[in-house]
Amino acid sequence: CKTSERKGRGGKAEARSRGAAKEKTLECGQIVWGLAFSAWPATGAGETEPACAMALPCLILATGLNDGQIKVWEVQTGHLLFSLLGHQDVVRDLSFAPNGSLILVSASRDKTLRVWDLSRDGRQVQVLSGHVQWVYCCSISPDCSMLCSAAGEKSALLWSMRSYTLIRRLEGHQSSVVSCDFSPDSALLVTASYDACVIMWDPYTGEQLRTLRHVPLHSALDYSGEVHTSSLRSVCFSPEGLYLATVADDRLLRIWALELRTPVAFAPMTNGLCCMYFPHGGFIATGTRDGHVQFWTAPRVLSSLKHLCRKALRTFLTTYQVLALPIPRKLKEFLTYRTF
């Protein structure tokens, strides 16, 4: 693997004003199927980690490749830090633990998930087996207690990130589950399926809280008799946890308010495969089959004090802990998202 760099065209003055910005290409040598960023912490005194020069924190990028390898790069320098070997087929998705522990989970077409610890020289910690089809989506909860994985099956699997054991199967879809995401407070989990439905779950109890159905917009689009025009491809939560974005084969990006059953905004797009909110909200990026990334302005709202309090509490309280609190039933229902 090699790194190629090219300075911007704006000349020395512009380069200085922009911090000498450069275009950078990481040559992986294989088709890249999955990407995940994480921060590498500053190196302590006496440590000789190769990741970051001058003991400063830096950004790393994990790439999932067609031959089953995972290559981890330091973004600033383009240095290859790790080549992680173990998967026997395409690495379809990657997810870093949000707590900065440098734990990386990979999902592969070899029907397994693997857990890697980059702080221990990229050691493989665990192999998670349980899927019978290709695994192509994985998501770690923001509190780092749970992992959800989706494969070409009607159920999603929920795993413990503490013991690396299966917690439960989430069954309710009528077709393959293709995408999953946790809410920012870890209290909700959403799954999207080819059955054109998004199911919102309580990951602690396995209860289905709500189903969002993708109904065709007859007047807006010509479906030409296609059967699976509303098959879902991707779902993701907004950073404040009040909206969902979905991409479907009916050539629409939809934005859903958490407490409504119908979309609050649409955008026409073709060949959509994936979507992701900008970390601070306000924008959505979508990826397409024809090689484009598009950016969309998303609805923004100031979170209510009620929602902020719920989010703060649910960040460290499970559903069972909330239900055990000596508070009124209505308040428990609100804190566990049962008041939709």
Tab-separated table of C-alpha atoms in Angstrom:
chain	number	residue	atom	x	y	z
A	1	CYS	CA	0.000	0.000	0.000
A	2	LYS	CA	1.186	3.479	-0.696
A	3	THR	CA	0.053	7.053	-0.198
A	4	SER	CA	0.058	9.705	-2.885
A	5	GLU	CA	-0.268	13.420	-2.142
A	6	ARG	CA	-0.902	16.414	-4.340
A	7	LYS	CA	-0.818	20.017	-3.217
A	8	GLY	CA	-3.803	22.239	-3.965
A	9	ARG	CA	-3.729	24.402	-7.073
A	10	GLY	CA	-4.069	27.725	-5.283
A	11	GLY	CA	-0.345	28.470	-4.890
A	12	LYS	CA	1.819	28.975	-1.829
A	13	ALA	CA	-0.186	31.851	-0.329
A	14	GLU	CA	-3.437	29.922	-0.450
A	15	ALA	CA	-1.718	26.790	0.827
A	16	ARG	CA	-0.402	28.694	3.842
A	17	SER	CA	-3.827	30.223	4.556
A	18	ARG	CA	-5.463	26.800	4.450
A	19	GLY	CA	-2.794	25.029	6.447
A	20	ALA	CA	-1.090	23.673	3.320
A	21	ALA	CA	-4.100	21.514	2.463
A	22	LYS	CA	-3.344	18.568	0.207
A	23	GLU	CA	-5.382	16.067	-1.711
A	24	LYS	CA	-4.588	12.619	-0.398
A	25	THR	CA	-5.223	9.166	-1.785
A	26	LEU	CA	-4.768	6.003	0.246
A	27	GLU	CA	-3.943	3.197	-2.175
A	28	CYS	CA	-5.508	0.099	-0.625
A	29	GLY	CA	-5.048	-2.186	-3.600
A	30	GLN	CA	-8.550	-3.607	-3.216
A	31	ILE	CA	-12.167	-2.503	-3.534
A	32	VAL	CA	-13.027	-0.563	-0.352
A	33	TRP	CA	-16.422	-1.568	1.069
A	34	GLY	CA	-16.402	-0.075	4.560
A	35	LEU	CA	-14.940	2.944	6.345
A	36	ALA	CA	-14.741	4.066	9.979
A	37	PHE	CA	-12.959	6.998	11.638
A	38	SER	CA	-11.649	7.221	15.190
A	39	ALA	CA	-9.327	9.428	17.189
A	40	TRP	CA	-6.029	8.010	18.393
A	41	PRO	CA	-5.203	9.506	21.806
A	42	ALA	CA	-1.991	11.368	22.537
A	43	THR	CA	0.990	9.159	23.341
A	44	GLY	CA	2.010	9.205	26.999
A	45	ALA	CA	5.513	9.760	28.288
A	46	GLY	CA	7.787	6.831	27.603
A	47	GLU	CA	5.386	5.222	25.097
A	48	THR	CA	6.501	4.615	21.542
A	49	GLU	CA	3.235	4.034	19.682
A	50	PRO	CA	3.776	4.576	15.945
A	51	ALA	CA	0.417	6.159	15.334
A	52	CYS	CA	1.023	9.851	15.842
A	53	ALA	CA	4.099	11.966	15.483
A	54	MET	CA	5.169	14.172	18.393
A	55	ALA	CA	2.823	12.382	20.827
A	56	LEU	CA	-0.224	14.338	19.613
A	57	PRO	CA	-3.733	12.971	19.158
A	58	CYS	CA	-4.568	12.148	15.554
A	59	LEU	CA	-7.286	10.790	13.301
A	60	ILE	CA	-7.228	7.215	12.037
A	61	LEU	CA	-9.276	5.560	9.303
A	62	ALA	CA	-10.120	1.858	9.061
A	63	THR	CA	-10.856	0.483	5.591
A	64	GLY	CA	-12.685	-2.791	4.933
A	65	LEU	CA	-11.424	-4.436	1.753
A	66	ASN	CA	-12.635	-6.874	-0.856
A	67	ASP	CA	-10.103	-9.580	0.087
A	68	GLY	CA	-11.129	-9.668	3.763
A	69	GLN	CA	-8.319	-7.447	5.053
A	70	ILE	CA	-8.805	-4.394	7.238
A	71	LYS	CA	-6.193	-1.687	6.799
A	72	VAL	CA	-5.932	1.094	9.363
A	73	TRP	CA	-4.307	4.386	8.379
A	74	GLU	CA	-3.152	7.558	10.049
A	75	VAL	CA	-5.053	10.148	8.054
A	76	GLN	CA	-2.645	13.084	8.370
A	77	THR	CA	0.446	11.233	7.156
A	78	GLY	CA	-1.131	8.401	5.195
A	79	HIS	CA	0.949	5.849	7.127
A	80	LEU	CA	-0.385	2.318	7.242
A	81	LEU	CA	-0.658	1.388	10.923
A	82	PHE	CA	-2.245	-2.088	10.832
A	83	SER	CA	-3.223	-4.824	8.397
A	84	LEU	CA	-5.794	-6.903	10.258
A	85	LEU	CA	-6.132	-10.461	8.945
A	86	GLY	CA	-8.837	-12.959	9.832
A	87	HIS	CA	-11.900	-12.493	7.652
A	88	GLN	CA	-12.315	-14.896	4.745
A	89	ASP	CA	-14.459	-12.642	2.559
A	90	VAL	CA	-15.400	-9.011	1.900
A	91	VAL	CA	-15.365	-6.737	4.972
A	92	ARG	CA	-18.660	-4.945	4.442
A	93	ASP	CA	-18.867	-2.589	7.439
A	94	LEU	CA	-16.767	-1.240	10.311
A	95	SER	CA	-17.621	0.455	13.594
A	96	PHE	CA	-15.326	1.956	16.231
A	97	ALA	CA	-16.398	2.063	19.875
A	98	PRO	CA	-17.455	5.693	20.522
A	99	ASN	CA	-15.600	5.889	23.849
A	100	GLY	CA	-12.161	6.178	22.244
A	101	SER	CA	-11.010	2.756	23.453
A	102	LEU	CA	-9.795	1.834	19.922
A	103	ILE	CA	-12.038	-1.221	19.864
A	104	LEU	CA	-13.055	-1.916	16.253
A	105	VAL	CA	-15.869	-4.232	15.097
A	106	SER	CA	-15.932	-5.553	11.534
A	107	ALA	CA	-18.797	-7.197	9.629
A	108	SER	CA	-18.046	-9.541	6.747
A	109	ARG	CA	-19.563	-11.657	4.031
A	110	ASP	CA	-17.933	-14.632	5.752
A	111	LYS	CA	-20.996	-14.446	8.085
A	112	THR	CA	-18.989	-13.351	11.135
A	113	LEU	CA	-18.236	-10.205	13.089
A	114	ARG	CA	-14.790	-9.739	14.557
A	115	VAL	CA	-13.650	-7.531	17.410
A	116	TRP	CA	-10.183	-5.956	17.252
A	117	ASP	CA	-8.242	-3.979	19.866
A	118	LEU	CA	-5.938	-1.474	18.163
A	119	SER	CA	-4.481	-0.420	21.525
A	120	ARG	CA	-3.043	-3.952	21.758
A	121	ASP	CA	-1.318	-4.017	18.364
A	122	GLY	CA	-4.541	-4.841	16.512
A	123	ARG	CA	-5.130	-8.070	18.387
A	124	GLN	CA	-8.292	-9.992	17.451
A	125	VAL	CA	-10.340	-10.125	20.642
A	126	GLN	CA	-13.392	-12.110	19.596
A	127	VAL	CA	-15.182	-13.743	16.661
A	128	LEU	CA	-18.980	-13.411	16.786
A	129	SER	CA	-20.848	-16.169	14.940
A	130	GLY	CA	-24.608	-16.472	14.662
A	131	HIS	CA	-25.608	-15.141	11.271
A	132	VAL	CA	-26.354	-17.556	8.433
A	133	GLN	CA	-26.091	-14.932	5.674
A	134	TRP	CA	-23.598	-12.212	4.730
A	135	VAL	CA	-23.184	-9.632	7.480
A	136	TYR	CA	-23.133	-6.134	6.055
A	137	CYS	CA	-24.024	-3.745	8.846
A	138	CYS	CA	-22.852	-3.273	12.426
A	139	SER	CA	-23.453	-0.482	14.936
A	140	ILE	CA	-22.077	0.000	18.450
A	141	SER	CA	-24.310	1.824	20.933
A	142	PRO	CA	-23.021	5.226	22.120
A	143	ASP	CA	-22.653	3.892	25.675
A	144	CYS	CA	-20.546	1.009	24.260
A	145	SER	CA	-22.647	-1.638	25.980
A	146	MET	CA	-24.315	-3.185	22.904
A	147	LEU	CA	-23.623	-4.096	19.299
A	148	CYS	CA	-26.292	-4.601	16.641
A	149	SER	CA	-25.603	-6.493	13.420
A	150	ALA	CA	-27.715	-6.984	10.300
A	151	ALA	CA	-27.352	-9.606	7.587
A	152	GLY	CA	-29.484	-10.965	4.760
A	153	GLU	CA	-31.956	-12.286	7.333
A	154	LYS	CA	-35.332	-11.227	8.699
A	155	SER	CA	-33.876	-10.649	12.172
A	156	ALA	CA	-31.123	-8.436	13.572
A	157	LEU	CA	-28.793	-9.672	16.302
A	158	LEU	CA	-28.031	-7.747	19.474
A	159	TRP	CA	-24.736	-8.518	21.223
A	160	SER	CA	-23.159	-7.542	24.544
A	161	MET	CA	-19.985	-5.495	24.106
A	162	ARG	CA	-18.913	-6.493	27.614
A	163	SER	CA	-19.101	-10.279	27.301
A	164	TYR	CA	-19.302	-10.549	23.489
A	165	THR	CA	-22.298	-12.868	23.768
A	166	LEU	CA	-25.640	-12.785	21.978
A	167	ILE	CA	-28.302	-10.935	23.954
A	168	ARG	CA	-31.295	-11.548	21.683
A	169	ARG	CA	-32.629	-11.774	18.167
A	170	LEU	CA	-34.848	-8.891	17.103
A	171	GLU	CA	-37.601	-10.503	15.040
A	172	GLY	CA	-40.363	-8.534	13.356
A	173	HIS	CA	-39.328	-7.745	9.783
A	174	GLN	CA	-40.742	-9.662	6.813
A	175	SER	CA	-37.589	-9.446	4.696
A	176	SER	CA	-33.841	-8.953	4.998
A	177	VAL	CA	-32.640	-6.375	7.543
A	178	VAL	CA	-30.080	-4.148	5.828
A	179	SER	CA	-29.261	-1.273	8.201
A	180	CYS	CA	-29.321	-0.415	11.904
A	181	ASP	CA	-28.479	2.513	14.168
A	182	PHE	CA	-28.685	3.469	17.857
A	183	SER	CA	-30.066	6.731	19.180
A	184	PRO	CA	-27.517	9.104	20.767
A	185	ASP	CA	-28.630	8.105	24.280
A	186	SER	CA	-28.563	4.343	23.457
A	187	ALA	CA	-32.226	4.055	24.498
A	188	LEU	CA	-33.525	3.287	21.004
A	189	LEU	CA	-32.457	1.090	18.124
A	190	VAL	CA	-33.792	1.327	14.574
A	191	THR	CA	-33.571	-1.335	11.875
A	192	ALA	CA	-34.389	-0.938	8.179
A	193	SER	CA	-35.409	-3.770	5.887
A	194	TYR	CA	-36.223	-4.659	2.297
A	195	ASP	CA	-39.832	-4.986	3.530
A	196	ALA	CA	-39.993	-1.145	3.288
A	197	CYS	CA	-40.358	-0.740	7.059
A	198	VAL	CA	-38.254	0.804	9.806
A	199	ILE	CA	-38.820	-0.730	13.229
A	200	MET	CA	-37.930	1.206	16.354
A	201	TRP	CA	-36.912	-1.063	19.257
A	202	ASP	CA	-36.130	-0.792	22.921
A	203	PRO	CA	-32.775	-2.636	22.847
A	204	TYR	CA	-32.917	-3.410	26.562
A	205	THR	CA	-36.284	-5.222	26.461
A	206	GLY	CA	-36.521	-6.191	22.783
A	207	GLU	CA	-39.919	-4.490	22.556
A	208	GLN	CA	-41.095	-2.995	19.260
A	209	LEU	CA	-42.054	0.613	19.950
A	210	ARG	CA	-43.047	1.827	16.483
A	211	THR	CA	-43.067	0.856	12.808
A	212	LEU	CA	-42.510	3.459	10.079
A	213	ARG	CA	-43.849	2.307	6.707
A	214	HIS	CA	-42.547	3.701	3.427
A	215	VAL	CA	-45.667	4.447	1.407
A	216	PRO	CA	-45.107	5.293	-2.289
A	217	LEU	CA	-45.814	8.845	-3.431
A	218	HIS	CA	-47.991	7.961	-6.428
A	219	SER	CA	-48.178	11.426	-7.924
A	220	ALA	CA	-44.488	12.172	-7.645
A	221	LEU	CA	-42.885	9.105	-9.174
A	222	ASP	CA	-43.325	6.588	-11.969
A	223	TYR	CA	-42.468	3.164	-10.609
A	224	SER	CA	-42.796	1.345	-13.968
A	225	GLY	CA	-44.292	-1.708	-12.319
A	226	GLU	CA	-41.284	-2.509	-10.145
A	227	VAL	CA	-42.068	-4.762	-7.200
A	228	HIS	CA	-39.526	-3.611	-4.615
A	229	THR	CA	-39.529	0.127	-5.293
A	230	SER	CA	-39.627	0.990	-1.595
A	231	SER	CA	-36.952	-1.443	-0.409
A	232	LEU	CA	-34.936	0.327	2.251
A	233	ARG	CA	-31.179	0.679	2.042
A	234	SER	CA	-30.131	2.758	5.045
A	235	VAL	CA	-31.369	4.416	8.232
A	236	CYS	CA	-29.611	6.732	10.687
A	237	PHE	CA	-30.397	8.912	13.714
A	238	SER	CA	-29.742	12.639	13.821
A	239	PRO	CA	-27.128	13.743	16.396
A	240	GLU	CA	-29.689	15.184	18.826
A	241	GLY	CA	-31.906	12.103	18.486
A	242	LEU	CA	-35.080	13.825	17.256
A	243	TYR	CA	-35.010	12.772	13.592
A	244	LEU	CA	-34.363	9.728	11.406
A	245	ALA	CA	-33.148	9.716	7.818
A	246	THR	CA	-33.933	6.850	5.438
A	247	VAL	CA	-32.880	6.028	1.881
A	248	ALA	CA	-35.076	3.714	-0.208
A	249	ASP	CA	-35.236	2.384	-3.751
A	250	ASP	CA	-38.238	4.605	-4.535
A	251	ARG	CA	-35.721	7.387	-5.267
A	252	LEU	CA	-36.426	9.386	-2.134
A	253	LEU	CA	-34.499	10.506	0.915
A	254	ARG	CA	-36.970	10.843	3.792
A	255	ILE	CA	-36.632	12.679	7.097
A	256	TRP	CA	-38.847	11.471	9.947
A	257	ALA	CA	-39.591	13.255	13.211
A	258	LEU	CA	-39.203	10.804	16.068
A	259	GLU	CA	-42.722	11.250	17.418
A	260	LEU	CA	-44.597	11.250	14.081
A	261	ARG	CA	-45.546	8.363	11.813
A	262	THR	CA	-45.166	10.263	8.542
A	263	PRO	CA	-42.090	11.949	7.034
A	264	VAL	CA	-41.596	15.670	7.597
A	265	ALA	CA	-39.335	16.207	4.558
A	266	PHE	CA	-38.435	14.536	1.251
A	267	ALA	CA	-35.626	14.884	-1.278
A	268	PRO	CA	-35.494	13.208	-4.706
A	269	MET	CA	-32.383	11.100	-5.272
A	270	THR	CA	-31.502	8.167	-7.486
A	271	ASN	CA	-29.469	5.038	-6.810
A	272	GLY	CA	-29.216	5.783	-3.087
A	273	LEU	CA	-27.398	3.236	-0.929
A	274	CYS	CA	-26.483	4.902	2.363
A	275	CYS	CA	-27.006	8.021	4.457
A	276	MET	CA	-25.265	9.656	7.395
A	277	TYR	CA	-25.880	12.809	9.430
A	278	PHE	CA	-23.156	15.400	9.860
A	279	PRO	CA	-21.927	14.945	13.478
A	280	HIS	CA	-23.243	18.359	14.576
A	281	GLY	CA	-26.530	18.096	12.680
A	282	GLY	CA	-28.060	20.227	9.965
A	283	PHE	CA	-26.746	18.229	7.000
A	284	ILE	CA	-27.063	14.709	5.614
A	285	ALA	CA	-24.645	12.958	3.262
A	286	THR	CA	-25.958	10.247	0.932
A	287	GLY	CA	-23.945	7.777	-1.124
A	288	THR	CA	-25.098	6.369	-4.452
A	289	ARG	CA	-24.390	3.442	-6.773
A	290	ASP	CA	-23.076	5.765	-9.468
A	291	GLY	CA	-20.193	6.953	-7.286
A	292	HIS	CA	-21.545	10.246	-5.927
A	293	VAL	CA	-21.866	11.668	-2.441
A	294	GLN	CA	-24.597	14.299	-2.145
A	295	PHE	CA	-25.195	16.701	0.732
A	296	TRP	CA	-28.630	17.841	1.886
A	297	THR	CA	-29.821	20.483	4.302
A	298	ALA	CA	-31.743	18.715	7.061
A	299	PRO	CA	-34.448	20.089	9.372
A	300	ARG	CA	-33.004	21.558	12.548
A	301	VAL	CA	-34.866	22.133	15.771
A	302	LEU	CA	-33.889	23.321	19.222
A	303	SER	CA	-34.266	20.359	21.562
A	304	SER	CA	-36.863	20.872	24.263
A	305	LEU	CA	-35.780	20.858	27.886
A	306	LYS	CA	-37.845	17.683	28.321
A	307	HIS	CA	-35.951	15.894	25.578
A	308	LEU	CA	-32.575	17.088	26.864
A	309	CYS	CA	-33.407	15.795	30.352
A	310	ARG	CA	-34.569	12.461	28.942
A	311	LYS	CA	-31.453	12.158	26.815
A	312	ALA	CA	-29.202	12.963	29.777
A	313	LEU	CA	-30.908	10.410	32.019
A	314	ARG	CA	-31.085	7.657	29.421
A	315	THR	CA	-27.386	8.020	28.678
A	316	PHE	CA	-26.618	6.198	31.940
A	317	LEU	CA	-29.930	4.510	32.899
A	318	THR	CA	-31.263	1.350	31.254
A	319	THR	CA	-34.975	0.817	30.662
A	320	TYR	CA	-35.148	-1.512	33.652
A	321	GLN	CA	-33.487	1.072	35.902
A	322	VAL	CA	-35.967	3.737	34.763
A	323	LEU	CA	-38.928	1.429	35.446
A	324	ALA	CA	-37.590	0.826	38.967
A	325	LEU	CA	-37.532	4.542	39.832
A	326	PRO	CA	-40.130	5.798	42.372
A	327	ILE	CA	-41.679	8.247	39.887
A	328	PRO	CA	-45.147	8.558	38.257
A	329	ARG	CA	-46.081	6.129	35.482
A	330	LYS	CA	-46.463	8.908	32.896
A	331	LEU	CA	-42.911	10.041	33.553
A	332	LYS	CA	-41.623	6.491	33.191
A	333	GLU	CA	-43.432	6.198	29.852
A	334	PHE	CA	-41.843	9.428	28.638
A	335	LEU	CA	-38.349	8.416	29.737
A	336	THR	CA	-38.687	5.022	27.986
A	337	TYR	CA	-40.079	6.523	24.747
A	338	ARG	CA	-43.509	4.920	25.246
A	339	THR	CA	-45.456	8.158	24.740
A	340	PHE	CA	-45.223	8.387	20.927
